[in-house]
PDB file of C-alpha atoms in Angstrom:
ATOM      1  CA  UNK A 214     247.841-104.707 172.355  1.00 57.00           C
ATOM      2  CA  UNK A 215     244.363-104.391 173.417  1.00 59.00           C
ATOM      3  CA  UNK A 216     242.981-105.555 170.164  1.00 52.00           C
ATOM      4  CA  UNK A 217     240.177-103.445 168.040  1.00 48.00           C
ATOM      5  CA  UNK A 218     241.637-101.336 165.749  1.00 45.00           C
ATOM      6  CA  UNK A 219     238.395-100.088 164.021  1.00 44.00           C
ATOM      7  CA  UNK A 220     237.599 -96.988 163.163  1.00 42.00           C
ATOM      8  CA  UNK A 221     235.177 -96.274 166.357  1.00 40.00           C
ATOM      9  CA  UNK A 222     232.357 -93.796 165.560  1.00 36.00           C
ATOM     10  CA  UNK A 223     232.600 -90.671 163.273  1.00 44.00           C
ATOM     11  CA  UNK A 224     236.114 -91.547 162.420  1.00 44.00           C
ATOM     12  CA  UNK A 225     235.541 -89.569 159.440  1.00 44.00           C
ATOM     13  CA  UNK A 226     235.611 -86.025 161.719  1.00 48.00           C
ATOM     14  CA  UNK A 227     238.605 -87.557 163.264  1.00 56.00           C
ATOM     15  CA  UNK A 228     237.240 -89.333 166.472  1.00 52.00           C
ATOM     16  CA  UNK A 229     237.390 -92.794 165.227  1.00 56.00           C
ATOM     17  CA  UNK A 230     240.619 -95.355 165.593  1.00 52.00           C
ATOM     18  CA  UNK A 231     242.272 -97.122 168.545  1.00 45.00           C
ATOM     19  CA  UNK A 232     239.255 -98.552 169.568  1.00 44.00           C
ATOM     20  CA  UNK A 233     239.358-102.559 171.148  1.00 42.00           C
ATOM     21  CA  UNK A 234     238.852-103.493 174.446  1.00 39.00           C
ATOM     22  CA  UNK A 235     237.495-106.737 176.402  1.00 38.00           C
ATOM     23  CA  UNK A 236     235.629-107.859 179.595  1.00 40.00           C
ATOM     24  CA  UNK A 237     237.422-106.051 182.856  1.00 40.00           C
ATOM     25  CA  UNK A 238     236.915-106.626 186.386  1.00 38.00           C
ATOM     26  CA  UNK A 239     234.178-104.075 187.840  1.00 40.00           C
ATOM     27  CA  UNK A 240     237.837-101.810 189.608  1.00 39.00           C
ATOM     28  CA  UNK A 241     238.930-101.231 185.921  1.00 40.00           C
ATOM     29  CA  UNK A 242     235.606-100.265 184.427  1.00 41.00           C
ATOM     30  CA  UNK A 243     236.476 -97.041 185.798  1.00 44.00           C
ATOM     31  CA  UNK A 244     239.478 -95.480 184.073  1.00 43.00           C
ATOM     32  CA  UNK A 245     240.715 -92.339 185.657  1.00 43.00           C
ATOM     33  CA  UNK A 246     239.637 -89.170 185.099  1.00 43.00           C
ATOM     34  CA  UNK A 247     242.225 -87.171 182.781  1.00 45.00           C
ATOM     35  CA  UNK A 248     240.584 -84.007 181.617  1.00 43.00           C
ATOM     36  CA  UNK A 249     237.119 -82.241 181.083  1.00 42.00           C
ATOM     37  CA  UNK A 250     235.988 -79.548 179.055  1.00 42.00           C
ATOM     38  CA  UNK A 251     238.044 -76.902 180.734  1.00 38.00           C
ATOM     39  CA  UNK A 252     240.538 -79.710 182.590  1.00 40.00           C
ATOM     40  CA  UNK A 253     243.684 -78.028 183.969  1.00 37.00           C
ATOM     41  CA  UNK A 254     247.218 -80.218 184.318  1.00 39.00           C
ATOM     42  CA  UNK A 255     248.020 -79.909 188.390  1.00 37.00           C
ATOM     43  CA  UNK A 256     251.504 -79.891 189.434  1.00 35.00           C
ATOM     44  CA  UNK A 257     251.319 -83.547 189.034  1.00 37.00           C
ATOM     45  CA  UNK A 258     251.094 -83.429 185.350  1.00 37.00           C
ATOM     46  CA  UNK A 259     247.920 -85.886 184.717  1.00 37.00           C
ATOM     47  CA  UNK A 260     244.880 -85.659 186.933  1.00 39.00           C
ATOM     48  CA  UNK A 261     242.507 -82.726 186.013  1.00 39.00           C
ATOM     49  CA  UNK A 262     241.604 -80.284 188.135  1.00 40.00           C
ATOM     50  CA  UNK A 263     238.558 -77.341 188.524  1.00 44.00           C
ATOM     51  CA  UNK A 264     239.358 -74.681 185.986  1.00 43.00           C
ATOM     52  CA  UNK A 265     240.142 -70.950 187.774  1.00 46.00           C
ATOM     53  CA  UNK A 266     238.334 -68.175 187.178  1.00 52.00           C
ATOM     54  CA  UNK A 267     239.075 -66.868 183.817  1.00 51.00           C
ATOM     55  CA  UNK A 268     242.383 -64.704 182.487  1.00 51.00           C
ATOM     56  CA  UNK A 269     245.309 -65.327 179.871  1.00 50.00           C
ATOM     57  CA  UNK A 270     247.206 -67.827 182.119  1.00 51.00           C
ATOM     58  CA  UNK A 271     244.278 -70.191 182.779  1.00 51.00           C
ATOM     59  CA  UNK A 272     243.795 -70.306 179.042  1.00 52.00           C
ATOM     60  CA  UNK A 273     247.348 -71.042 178.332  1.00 56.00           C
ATOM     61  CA  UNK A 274     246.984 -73.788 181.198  1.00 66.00           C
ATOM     62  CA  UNK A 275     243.629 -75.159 179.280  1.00 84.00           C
ATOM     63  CA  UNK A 276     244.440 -79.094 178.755  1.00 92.00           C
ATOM     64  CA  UNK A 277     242.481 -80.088 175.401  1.00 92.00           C
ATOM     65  CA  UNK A 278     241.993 -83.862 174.702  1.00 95.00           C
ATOM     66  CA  UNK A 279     242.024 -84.552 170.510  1.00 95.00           C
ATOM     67  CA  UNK A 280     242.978 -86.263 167.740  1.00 96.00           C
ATOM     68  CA  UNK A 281     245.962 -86.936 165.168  1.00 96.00           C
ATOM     69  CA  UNK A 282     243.585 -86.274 162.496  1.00 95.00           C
ATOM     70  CA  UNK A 283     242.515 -83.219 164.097  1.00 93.00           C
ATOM     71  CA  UNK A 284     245.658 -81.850 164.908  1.00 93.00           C
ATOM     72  CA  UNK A 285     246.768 -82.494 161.060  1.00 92.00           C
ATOM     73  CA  UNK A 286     243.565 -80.300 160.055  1.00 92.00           C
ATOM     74  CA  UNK A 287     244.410 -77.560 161.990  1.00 89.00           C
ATOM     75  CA  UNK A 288     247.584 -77.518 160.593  1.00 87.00           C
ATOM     76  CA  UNK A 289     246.145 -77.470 157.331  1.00 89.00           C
ATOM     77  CA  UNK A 290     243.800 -74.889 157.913  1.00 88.00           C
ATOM     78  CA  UNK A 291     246.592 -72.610 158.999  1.00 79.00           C
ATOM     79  CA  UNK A 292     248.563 -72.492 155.633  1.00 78.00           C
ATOM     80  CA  UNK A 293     245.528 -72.134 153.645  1.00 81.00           C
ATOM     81  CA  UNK A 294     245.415 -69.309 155.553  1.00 76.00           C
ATOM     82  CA  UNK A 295     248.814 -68.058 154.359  1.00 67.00           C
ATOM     83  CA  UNK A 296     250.046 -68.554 157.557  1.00 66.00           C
ATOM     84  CA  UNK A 297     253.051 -70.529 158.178  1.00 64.00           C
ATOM     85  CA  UNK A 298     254.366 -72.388 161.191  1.00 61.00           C
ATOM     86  CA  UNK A 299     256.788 -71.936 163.248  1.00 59.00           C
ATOM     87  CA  UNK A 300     257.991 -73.661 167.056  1.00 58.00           C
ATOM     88  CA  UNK A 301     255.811 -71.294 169.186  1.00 63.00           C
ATOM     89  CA  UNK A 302     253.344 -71.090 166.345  1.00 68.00           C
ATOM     90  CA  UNK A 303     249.878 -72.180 167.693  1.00 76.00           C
ATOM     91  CA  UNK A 304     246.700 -74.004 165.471  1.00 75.00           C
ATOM     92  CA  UNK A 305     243.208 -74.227 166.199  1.00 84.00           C
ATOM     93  CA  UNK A 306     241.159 -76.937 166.748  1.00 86.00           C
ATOM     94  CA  UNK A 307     237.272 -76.632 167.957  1.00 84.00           C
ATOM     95  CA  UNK A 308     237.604 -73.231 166.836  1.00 82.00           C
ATOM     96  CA  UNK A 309     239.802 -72.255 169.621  1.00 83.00           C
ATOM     97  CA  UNK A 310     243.525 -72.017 169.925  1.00 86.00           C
ATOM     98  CA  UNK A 311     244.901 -74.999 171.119  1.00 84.00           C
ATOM     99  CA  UNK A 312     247.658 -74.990 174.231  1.00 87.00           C
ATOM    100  CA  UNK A 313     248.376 -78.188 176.048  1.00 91.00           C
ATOM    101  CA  UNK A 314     246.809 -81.280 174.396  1.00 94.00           C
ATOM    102  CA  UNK A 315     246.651 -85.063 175.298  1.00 96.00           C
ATOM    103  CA  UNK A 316     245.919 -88.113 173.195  1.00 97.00           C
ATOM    104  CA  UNK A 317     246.047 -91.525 173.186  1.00 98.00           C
ATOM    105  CA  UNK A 318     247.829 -93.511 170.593  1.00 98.00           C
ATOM    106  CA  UNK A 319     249.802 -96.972 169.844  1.00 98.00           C
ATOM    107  CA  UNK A 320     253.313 -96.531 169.603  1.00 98.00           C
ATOM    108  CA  UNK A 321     254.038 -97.578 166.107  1.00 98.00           C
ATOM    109  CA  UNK A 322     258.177 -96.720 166.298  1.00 97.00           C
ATOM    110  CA  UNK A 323     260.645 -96.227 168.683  1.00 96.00           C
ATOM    111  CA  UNK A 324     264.182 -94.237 168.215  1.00 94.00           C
ATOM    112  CA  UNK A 325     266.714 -93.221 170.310  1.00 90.00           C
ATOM    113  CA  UNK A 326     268.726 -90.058 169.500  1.00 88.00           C
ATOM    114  CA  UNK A 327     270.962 -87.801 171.470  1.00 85.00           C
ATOM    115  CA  UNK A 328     268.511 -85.301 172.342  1.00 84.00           C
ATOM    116  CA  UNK A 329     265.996 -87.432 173.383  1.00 89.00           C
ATOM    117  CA  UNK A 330     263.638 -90.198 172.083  1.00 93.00           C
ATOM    118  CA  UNK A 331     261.144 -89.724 168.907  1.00 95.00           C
ATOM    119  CA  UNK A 332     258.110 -92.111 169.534  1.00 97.00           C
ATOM    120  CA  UNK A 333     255.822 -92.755 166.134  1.00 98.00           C
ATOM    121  CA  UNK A 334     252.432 -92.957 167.201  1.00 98.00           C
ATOM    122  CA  UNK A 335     249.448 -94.103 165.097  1.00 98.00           C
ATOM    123  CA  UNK A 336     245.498 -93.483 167.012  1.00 97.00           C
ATOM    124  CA  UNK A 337     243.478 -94.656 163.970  1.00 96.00           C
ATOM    125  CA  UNK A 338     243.037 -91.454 162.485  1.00 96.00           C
ATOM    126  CA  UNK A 339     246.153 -90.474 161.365  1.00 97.00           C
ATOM    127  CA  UNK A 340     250.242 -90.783 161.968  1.00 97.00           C
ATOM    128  CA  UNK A 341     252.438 -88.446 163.725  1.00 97.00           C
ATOM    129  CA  UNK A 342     256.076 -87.993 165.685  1.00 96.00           C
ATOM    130  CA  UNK A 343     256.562 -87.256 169.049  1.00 96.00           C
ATOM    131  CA  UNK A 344     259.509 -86.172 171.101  1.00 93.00           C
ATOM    132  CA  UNK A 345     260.573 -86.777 174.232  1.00 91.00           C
ATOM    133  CA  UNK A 346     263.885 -84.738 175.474  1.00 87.00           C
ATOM    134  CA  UNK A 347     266.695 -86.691 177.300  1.00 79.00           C
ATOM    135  CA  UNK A 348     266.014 -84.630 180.502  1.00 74.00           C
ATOM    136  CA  UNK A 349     262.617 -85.993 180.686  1.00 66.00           C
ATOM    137  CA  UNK A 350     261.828 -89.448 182.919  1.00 63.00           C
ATOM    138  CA  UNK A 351     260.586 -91.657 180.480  1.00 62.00           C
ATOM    139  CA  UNK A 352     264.046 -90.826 178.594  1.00 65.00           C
ATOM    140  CA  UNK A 353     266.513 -90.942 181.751  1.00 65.00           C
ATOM    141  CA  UNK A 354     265.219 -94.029 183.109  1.00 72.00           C
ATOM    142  CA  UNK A 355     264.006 -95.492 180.399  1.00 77.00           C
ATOM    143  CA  UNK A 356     260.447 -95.839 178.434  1.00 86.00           C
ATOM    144  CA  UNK A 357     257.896 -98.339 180.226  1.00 90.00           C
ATOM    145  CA  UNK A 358     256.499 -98.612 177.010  1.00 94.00           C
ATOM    146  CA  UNK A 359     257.231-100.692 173.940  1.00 95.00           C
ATOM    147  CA  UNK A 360     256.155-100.775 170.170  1.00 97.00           C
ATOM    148  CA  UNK A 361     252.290-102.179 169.967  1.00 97.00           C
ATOM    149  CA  UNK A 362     251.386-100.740 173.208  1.00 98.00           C
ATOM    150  CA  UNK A 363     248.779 -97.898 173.913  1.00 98.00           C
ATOM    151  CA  UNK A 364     250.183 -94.736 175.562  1.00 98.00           C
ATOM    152  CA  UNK A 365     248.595 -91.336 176.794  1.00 98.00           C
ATOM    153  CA  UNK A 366     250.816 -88.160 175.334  1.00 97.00           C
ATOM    154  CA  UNK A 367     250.470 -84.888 177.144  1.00 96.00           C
ATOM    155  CA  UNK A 368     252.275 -81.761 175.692  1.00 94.00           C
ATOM    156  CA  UNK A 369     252.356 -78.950 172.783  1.00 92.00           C
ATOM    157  CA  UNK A 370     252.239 -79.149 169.196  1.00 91.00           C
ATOM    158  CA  UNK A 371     255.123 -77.909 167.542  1.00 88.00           C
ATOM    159  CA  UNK A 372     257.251 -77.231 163.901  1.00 81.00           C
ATOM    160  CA  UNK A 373     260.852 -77.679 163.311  1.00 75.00           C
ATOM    161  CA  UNK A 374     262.298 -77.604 160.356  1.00 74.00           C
ATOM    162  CA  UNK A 375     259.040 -77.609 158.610  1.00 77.00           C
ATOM    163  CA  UNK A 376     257.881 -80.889 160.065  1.00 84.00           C
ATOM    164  CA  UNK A 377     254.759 -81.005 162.766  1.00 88.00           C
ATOM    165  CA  UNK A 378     255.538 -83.314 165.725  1.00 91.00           C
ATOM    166  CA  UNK A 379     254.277 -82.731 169.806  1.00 94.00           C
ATOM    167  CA  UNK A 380     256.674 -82.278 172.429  1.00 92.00           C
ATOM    168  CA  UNK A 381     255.715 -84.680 174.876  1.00 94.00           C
ATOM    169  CA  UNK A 382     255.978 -83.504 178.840  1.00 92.00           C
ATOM    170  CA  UNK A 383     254.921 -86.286 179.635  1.00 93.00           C
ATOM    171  CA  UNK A 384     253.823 -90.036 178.190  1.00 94.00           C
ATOM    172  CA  UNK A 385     252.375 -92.681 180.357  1.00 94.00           C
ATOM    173  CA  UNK A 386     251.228 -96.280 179.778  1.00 96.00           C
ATOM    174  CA  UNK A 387     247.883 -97.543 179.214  1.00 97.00           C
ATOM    175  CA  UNK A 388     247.198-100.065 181.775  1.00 95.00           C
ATOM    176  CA  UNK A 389     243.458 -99.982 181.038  1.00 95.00           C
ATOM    177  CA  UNK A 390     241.862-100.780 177.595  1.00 94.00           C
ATOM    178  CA  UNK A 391     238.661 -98.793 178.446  1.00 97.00           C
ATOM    179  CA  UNK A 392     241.046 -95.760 178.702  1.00 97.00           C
ATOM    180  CA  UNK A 393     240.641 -95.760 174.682  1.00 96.00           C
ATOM    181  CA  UNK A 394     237.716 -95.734 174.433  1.00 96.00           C
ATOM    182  CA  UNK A 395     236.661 -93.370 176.910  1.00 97.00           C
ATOM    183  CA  UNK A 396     239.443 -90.810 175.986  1.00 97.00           C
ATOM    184  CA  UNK A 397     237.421 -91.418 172.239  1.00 96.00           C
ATOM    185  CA  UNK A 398     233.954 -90.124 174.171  1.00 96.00           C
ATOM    186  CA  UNK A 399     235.770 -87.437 175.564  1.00 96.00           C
ATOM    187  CA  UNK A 400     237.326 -86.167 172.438  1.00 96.00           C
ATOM    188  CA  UNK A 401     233.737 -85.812 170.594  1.00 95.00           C
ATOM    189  CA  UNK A 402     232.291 -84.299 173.957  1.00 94.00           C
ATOM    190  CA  UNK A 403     234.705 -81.356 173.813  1.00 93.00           C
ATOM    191  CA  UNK A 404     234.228 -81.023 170.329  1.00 92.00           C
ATOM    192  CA  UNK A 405     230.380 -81.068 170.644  1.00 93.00           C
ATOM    193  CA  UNK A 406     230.376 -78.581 173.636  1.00 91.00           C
ATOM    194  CA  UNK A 407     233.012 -76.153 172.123  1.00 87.00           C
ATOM    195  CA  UNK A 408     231.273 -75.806 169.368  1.00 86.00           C
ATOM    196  CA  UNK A 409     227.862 -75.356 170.383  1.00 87.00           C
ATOM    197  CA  UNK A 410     226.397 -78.838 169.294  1.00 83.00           C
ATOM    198  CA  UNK A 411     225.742 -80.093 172.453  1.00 81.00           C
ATOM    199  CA  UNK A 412     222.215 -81.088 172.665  1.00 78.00           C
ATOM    200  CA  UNK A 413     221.017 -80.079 176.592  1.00 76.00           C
ATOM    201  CA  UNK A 414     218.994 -82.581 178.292  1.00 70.00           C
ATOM    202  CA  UNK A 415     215.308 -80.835 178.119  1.00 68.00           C
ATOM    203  CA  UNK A 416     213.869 -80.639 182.138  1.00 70.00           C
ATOM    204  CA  UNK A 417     209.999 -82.670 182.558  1.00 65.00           C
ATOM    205  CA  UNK A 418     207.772 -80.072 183.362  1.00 63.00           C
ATOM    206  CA  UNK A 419     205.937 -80.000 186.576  1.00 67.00           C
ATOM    207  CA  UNK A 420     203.140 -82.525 186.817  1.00 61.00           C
ATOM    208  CA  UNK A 421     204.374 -84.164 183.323  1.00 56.00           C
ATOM    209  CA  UNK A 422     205.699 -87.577 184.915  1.00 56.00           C
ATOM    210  CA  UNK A 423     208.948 -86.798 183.291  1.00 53.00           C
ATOM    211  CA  UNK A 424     207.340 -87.470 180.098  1.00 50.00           C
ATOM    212  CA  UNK A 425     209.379 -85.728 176.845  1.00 50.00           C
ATOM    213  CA  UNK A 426     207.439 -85.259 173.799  1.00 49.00           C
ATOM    214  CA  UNK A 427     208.811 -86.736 170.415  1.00 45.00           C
ATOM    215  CA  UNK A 428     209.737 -84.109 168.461  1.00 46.00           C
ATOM    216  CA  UNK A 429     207.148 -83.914 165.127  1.00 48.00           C
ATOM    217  CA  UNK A 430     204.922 -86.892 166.830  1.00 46.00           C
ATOM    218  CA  UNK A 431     202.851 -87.191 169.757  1.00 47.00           C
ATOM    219  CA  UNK A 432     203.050 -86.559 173.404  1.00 50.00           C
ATOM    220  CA  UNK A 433     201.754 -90.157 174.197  1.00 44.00           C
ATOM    221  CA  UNK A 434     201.955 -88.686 178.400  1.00 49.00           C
ATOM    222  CA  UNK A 435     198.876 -86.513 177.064  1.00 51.00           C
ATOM    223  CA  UNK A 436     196.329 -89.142 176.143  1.00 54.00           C
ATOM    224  CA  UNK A 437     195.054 -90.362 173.411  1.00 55.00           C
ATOM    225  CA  UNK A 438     193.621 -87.865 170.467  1.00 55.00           C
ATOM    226  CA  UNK A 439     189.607 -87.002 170.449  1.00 59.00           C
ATOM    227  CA  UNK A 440     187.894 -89.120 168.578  1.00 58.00           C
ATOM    228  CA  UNK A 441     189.930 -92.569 170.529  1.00 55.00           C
ATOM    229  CA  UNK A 442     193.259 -94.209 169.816  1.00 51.00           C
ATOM    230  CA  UNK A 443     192.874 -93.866 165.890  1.00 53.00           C
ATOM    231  CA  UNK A 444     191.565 -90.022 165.734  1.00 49.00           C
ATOM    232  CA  UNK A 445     189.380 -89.025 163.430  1.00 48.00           C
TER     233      UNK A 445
END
């Protein structure tokens, strides 16, 4: 829909796909805010909100932004664990357990079914099923979606019958093309600061002129070496 495709950057951890985009009026350079490292769903379903203070119930609450790809790793991790799964079976993913989730994905599939509607979507990194139940919105009054177009998927990961699919709560279009692309930042952000790979922004010291040193080289803010601009 929004063209692209590719396989975006480090699509080989599973951050990669959807991708695409083109030139947007300044108003839509600015997609919405959906979740943040510790982003909680509000009654409303979508925007995030400021985390509480700690407890059980604000981790079940905890709204994690991934991947297909990752989602099919944790699953694989689990049952080379021994472990098997089951519907209120839970996986891990940034080496935490994983509660609510949202991704973004083109809808590959579409099928209708008396308990609701099963929605194939594909984000670049891998394939999986989603279901929507007929007492949900997008079911009773019908999707606002169609095959080829982008959609953001909030809900759980789940097994039935031995096959992995997410119960959607909700699914909403994607009106805005940099959506992708920033829910692709956001993705790798968590991951990084999760897992303790997030490189901090080192503070100037006092009376440096802001001036960061290149790590192995030379702090060009201190002057050239004795002996002039060659040393010695």
């Amino acid at each position: 829909m929004f063209g692209g495709g590719g396989g975006g950057f480090a699509a080989a951890q599973g951050y990669g796909g959807g991708g695409g985009g083109f030139d947007q009026p300044e108003a839509a350079m600015n997609p919405p805010a959906t979740q943040g490292l510790a982003g909680f769903l509000n009654d409303g379903g979508g925007r995030a909100q400021e985390a509480p203070q700690g407890g059980a119930k604000a981790v079940a609450h905890t709204l994690t932004p991934v991947t297909i790809r990752m989602l099919q790793d944790g699953v694989q991790e689990k049952r080379q664990n021994g472990m098997n799964m089951g519907p209120d079976e839970s996986i891990r993913v940034n080496g935490r357990e994983l509660h609510m989730l949202t991704l973004v994905a083109c809808v590959e599939g579409m099928q209708m079914q008396q308990l609701g509607m099963i929605v194939t979507l594909n984000d670049g990194t891998g394939r999986m099923e989603c279901q929507m139940y007929a007492d949900s919105d997008a079911v009773s009054n019908g999707p606002d979606f169609q095959v080829g177009d982008y959609i953001r998927v909030y809900g759980h990961l789940r097994n039935w019958n031995d096959e992995d699919r997410i119960t959607a709560h909700r699914i909403s279009k994607i009106e805005n093309p940099n959506e992708i692309a920033h829910h692709t930042i956001e993705v790798a952000h968590v991951h990084l600061s999760l897992t303790g790979r997030l490189v901090k922004a080192v503070k100037a010291s006092p009376g440096g002129g802001g001036a960061v040193p290149f790590s192995g080289g030379q702090n060009f803010a201190a002057g050239p070496p004795p002996g002039g601009a060659g040393g010695t």
